[in-house]
CSV table of C-alpha atoms and ligand atoms in Angstrom, one decimal:
chain,number,residue,atom,x,y,z
A,1,MET,CA,-0.1,0.1,0.2
A,2,ALA,CA,1.0,4.0,-0.6
A,3,LEU,CA,1.4,5.9,2.8
A,4,ASP,CA,1.1,9.7,1.8
A,5,VAL,CA,2.6,12.0,4.2
A,6,GLY,CA,0.5,15.2,3.3
A,7,HIS,CA,2.0,18.5,2.9
A,8,PHE,CA,5.5,19.3,1.8
A,9,ALA,CA,8.7,21.3,3.1
A,10,ALA,CA,7.5,24.8,1.1
A,11,GLU,CA,4.1,24.5,1.8
A,12,PRO,CA,3.8,22.4,5.1
A,13,GLY,CA,0.1,22.6,6.0
A,14,VAL,CA,-1.6,24.0,9.3
A,15,ILE,CA,0.8,25.4,12.0
A,16,SER,CA,-0.3,24.1,15.2
A,17,ALA,CA,-0.8,25.7,18.4
A,18,ALA,CA,2.4,25.8,19.7
A,19,GLY,CA,4.2,26.7,15.9
A,20,ARG,CA,5.2,23.6,14.8
A,21,PRO,CA,4.1,22.5,11.1
A,22,GLU,CA,1.5,20.1,9.8
A,23,PHE,CA,3.8,18.5,7.8
A,24,GLU,CA,6.0,17.3,10.8
A,25,TYR,CA,3.4,15.4,12.5
A,26,ASN,CA,2.4,13.9,9.7
A,27,LEU,CA,5.2,12.5,8.8
A,28,ASP,CA,6.1,11.5,12.7
A,29,LEU,CA,2.6,9.3,12.2
A,30,ALA,CA,3.0,8.3,8.7
A,31,ARG,CA,6.7,6.6,10.3
A,32,ASP,CA,5.0,5.1,13.0
A,33,VAL,CA,2.1,3.9,10.8
A,34,LYS,CA,5.0,2.5,8.4
A,35,ALA,CA,5.9,-0.1,11.2
A,36,GLU,CA,2.8,-1.1,12.3
A,37,LEU,CA,1.6,-1.8,9.0
A,38,GLU,CA,5.3,-4.2,8.6
A,39,LYS,CA,4.7,-5.6,11.8
A,40,LEU,CA,1.3,-6.9,10.1
A,41,ARG,CA,3.7,-8.1,7.6
A,42,MET,CA,2.1,-5.6,4.9
A,43,ALA,CA,4.7,-3.9,2.4
A,44,VAL,CA,4.5,-0.5,2.4
A,45,ARG,CA,6.0,2.8,-0.1
A,46,MET,CA,6.2,6.1,1.6
A,47,ILE,CA,5.7,9.1,-0.4
A,48,GLY,CA,6.4,12.6,-0.1
A,49,GLU,CA,8.5,11.8,3.2
A,50,ARG,CA,11.5,14.1,2.2
A,51,GLY,CA,9.1,16.8,1.9
A,52,ASP,CA,9.5,17.4,-1.9
A,53,TYR,CA,5.9,16.5,-3.1
A,54,ALA,CA,4.4,19.7,-4.6
A,55,VAL,CA,1.7,18.5,-6.8
A,56,LEU,CA,-1.2,16.7,-5.7
A,57,HIS,CA,-1.3,14.6,-8.5
A,58,HIS,CA,2.5,13.3,-8.6
A,59,ARG,CA,0.9,11.7,-4.8
A,60,THR,CA,-1.4,9.5,-6.9
A,61,ARG,CA,0.3,8.9,-9.9
A,62,ASP,CA,3.6,7.3,-7.6
A,63,ALA,CA,1.1,5.3,-5.9
A,64,VAL,CA,0.2,3.3,-8.9
A,65,GLY,CA,0.5,-0.5,-8.4
A,66,ALA,CA,-0.5,0.1,-4.6
A,67,ASP,CA,-3.6,-1.5,-3.2
A,68,LEU,CA,-4.0,1.3,-1.0
A,69,PHE,CA,-3.7,5.3,-1.0
A,70,LEU,CA,-4.1,7.0,2.8
A,71,SER,CA,-3.0,10.4,2.9
A,72,VAL,CA,-2.1,11.0,6.4
A,73,HIS,CA,-3.0,14.3,7.6
A,74,HIS,CA,-3.5,16.5,10.8
A,75,ASP,CA,-6.4,19.0,11.3
A,76,SER,CA,-7.5,22.7,11.9
A,77,VAL,CA,-10.6,24.3,12.8
A,78,LYS,CA,-11.4,27.7,10.4
A,79,GLU,CA,-9.9,30.9,11.3
A,80,GLU,CA,-12.9,32.5,13.0
A,81,LEU,CA,-12.9,29.6,15.0
A,82,LEU,CA,-9.5,29.5,16.1
A,83,PRO,CA,-9.8,31.5,19.6
A,84,GLN,CA,-12.1,28.4,20.2
A,85,ALA,CA,-9.5,25.7,18.7
A,86,ASP,CA,-9.7,23.7,22.1
A,87,ARG,CA,-13.5,23.0,21.9
A,88,PHE,CA,-12.4,20.7,18.6
A,89,SER,CA,-10.9,17.4,18.8
A,90,GLY,CA,-10.8,14.0,17.1
A,91,PHE,CA,-10.0,12.5,14.0
A,92,SER,CA,-11.8,12.7,10.9
A,93,LEU,CA,-11.9,10.6,7.8
A,94,PHE,CA,-12.8,11.8,4.0
A,95,VAL,CA,-13.0,9.8,0.8
A,96,SER,CA,-14.1,10.6,-2.1
A,97,ARG,CA,-17.2,9.6,-4.8
A,98,LEU,CA,-14.9,10.2,-7.7
A,99,ASN,CA,-12.7,7.7,-6.7
A,100,PRO,CA,-13.1,4.6,-9.2
A,101,GLU,CA,-13.4,2.3,-6.1
A,102,ALA,CA,-15.5,4.4,-3.8
A,103,GLU,CA,-17.0,1.7,-2.3
A,104,LYS,CA,-13.6,0.2,-1.3
A,105,SER,CA,-12.3,3.7,-0.1
A,106,LEU,CA,-15.4,3.7,2.4
A,107,ALA,CA,-15.2,0.4,3.3
A,108,CYS,CA,-11.4,1.2,4.1
A,109,ALA,CA,-12.1,4.4,6.2
A,110,SER,CA,-14.9,2.9,8.2
A,111,ALA,CA,-12.5,-0.2,8.8
A,112,ILE,CA,-9.7,2.3,10.0
A,113,GLY,CA,-12.4,4.5,12.1
A,114,ALA,CA,-13.7,1.6,13.5
A,115,ARG,CA,-10.7,0.5,15.4
A,116,LEU,CA,-9.9,3.8,16.3
A,117,ARG,CA,-12.9,3.7,18.1
A,118,ALA,CA,-11.9,0.6,19.3
A,119,ALA,CA,-8.6,2.2,21.1
A,120,GLY,CA,-10.6,4.9,22.6
A,121,PHE,CA,-10.0,7.8,20.4
A,122,THR,CA,-13.0,10.0,19.3
A,123,PRO,CA,-13.8,11.1,15.6
A,124,SER,CA,-14.2,15.2,15.7
A,125,ARG,CA,-17.7,15.1,13.9
A,126,TYR,CA,-17.8,19.0,13.2
A,127,HIS,CA,-16.6,18.4,9.7
A,128,ALA,CA,-20.2,17.9,8.9
A,129,ASP,CA,-21.5,20.6,10.7
A,130,PRO,CA,-22.4,23.3,8.5
A,131,VAL,CA,-22.3,25.8,11.5
A,132,THR,CA,-18.9,25.0,12.8
A,133,GLY,CA,-16.8,23.1,9.6
A,134,ALA,CA,-17.2,22.7,5.5
A,135,PRO,CA,-20.1,20.9,5.1
A,136,ARG,CA,-18.8,17.3,4.3
A,137,PRO,CA,-22.0,15.1,4.9
A,138,PHE,CA,-21.3,11.9,6.4
A,139,ALA,CA,-20.2,8.6,4.2
A,140,ASP,CA,-20.0,7.0,8.3
A,141,GLU,CA,-21.4,9.0,10.9
A,142,THR,CA,-20.7,6.1,13.5
A,143,ASN,CA,-17.0,5.8,12.1
A,144,GLY,CA,-16.3,9.6,11.5
A,145,VAL,CA,-16.1,9.2,7.4
A,146,HIS,CA,-17.1,12.3,5.5
A,147,TRP,CA,-17.8,12.4,1.6
A,148,TYR,CA,-15.3,14.7,-0.1
A,149,ASP,CA,-15.4,14.5,-3.3
A,150,ASN,CA,-13.4,16.8,-4.6
A,151,LEU,CA,-10.4,15.7,-2.4
A,152,ALA,CA,-7.7,15.5,-5.0
A,153,VAL,CA,-5.5,12.5,-3.3
A,154,GLY,CA,-9.0,11.2,-3.4
A,155,ARG,CA,-10.2,12.0,-7.2
A,156,THR,CA,-6.6,11.3,-9.2
A,157,ALA,CA,-6.2,7.9,-7.2
A,158,THR,CA,-7.0,5.2,-9.5
A,159,MET,CA,-6.8,2.5,-6.5
A,160,PRO,CA,-8.7,2.7,-3.3
A,161,SER,CA,-7.8,6.1,-1.5
A,162,VAL,CA,-8.5,7.3,2.3
A,163,LEU,CA,-7.9,10.7,4.0
A,164,LEU,CA,-6.9,10.9,7.6
A,165,GLU,CA,-7.1,13.9,10.1
A,166,GLY,CA,-5.4,12.2,13.0
A,167,GLY,CA,-6.2,14.8,15.2
A,168,VAL,CA,-6.9,18.9,15.7
A,169,ILE,CA,-3.3,20.4,16.5
A,170,VAL,CA,-4.5,23.9,16.7
A,171,ASN,CA,-5.8,22.5,20.3
A,172,ARG,CA,-3.4,22.7,22.6
A,173,GLU,CA,-4.1,19.7,24.3
A,174,GLU,CA,-4.8,17.8,21.8
A,175,GLU,CA,-1.5,18.8,19.9
A,176,ARG,CA,0.1,17.5,23.0
A,177,ARG,CA,-1.2,14.1,22.5
A,178,MET,CA,-0.3,14.4,19.3
A,179,ARG,CA,3.6,14.9,20.4
A,180,ASP,CA,3.2,11.6,22.4
A,181,PRO,CA,5.1,8.5,21.0
A,182,GLU,CA,2.7,6.1,22.9
A,183,VAL,CA,-0.6,7.8,21.5
A,184,ARG,CA,0.9,7.8,18.3
A,185,ARG,CA,2.0,4.3,18.6
A,186,ARG,CA,-1.6,3.2,19.7
A,187,ILE,CA,-3.0,5.8,16.9
A,188,ALA,CA,-0.8,3.9,14.2
A,189,GLY,CA,-1.6,0.3,15.3
A,190,ALA,CA,-5.5,0.9,15.0
A,191,VAL,CA,-4.8,2.1,11.4
A,192,ALA,CA,-2.8,-0.8,10.8
A,193,GLU,CA,-5.6,-3.0,11.6
A,194,GLY,CA,-7.9,-1.0,10.4
A,195,VAL,CA,-6.0,-1.1,6.3
A,196,ARG,CA,-5.4,-5.2,7.1
A,197,ALA,CA,-9.2,-5.7,8.0
A,198,CYS,CA,-10.5,-3.9,4.7
A,199,LEU,CA,-7.5,-5.6,2.4
B,201,ZN,ZN1,-3.2,18.9,5.7
């Protein structure tokens, strides 16, 4: 499978509450997910770990042949909600109905969300709330999966594709959790189990 580290050095994504760029969180978590997948004897192709992928569709192009594309990100909230960012926490998963294997994408996202919940993590949910987030309707509400049809890495992938927001790093407490290697290992273990279940 292909494991994509979201963003790149020149545009590193969200800046966390403590001022650390999202790319560094994505890299740490993706490395842990890779290690957990390898424990399950799954072959992993890393994409973007050197921070040099500026063109989104090059990521999915270079994943051709993989049985799943999983993009690792960390979340923020809309600018006007940043002063209340500590209210928002949890993971989210996104899949595109424009992916040629949308059904399988959803199955994998649901499996990952279910394992994360079983490990004690909670879906953020706010992306489906028109008041607080961009309105991304639920594809699987229980497991925190949303439809995001125009998601580039979902739409341009030729294989099933899932985007994970591991946690909300503009929330100070959640950012501390995401920096904790033990928390990260538990997230990574749950993600790897979900991937194995759906593949
Ligand atoms: Zn991101």
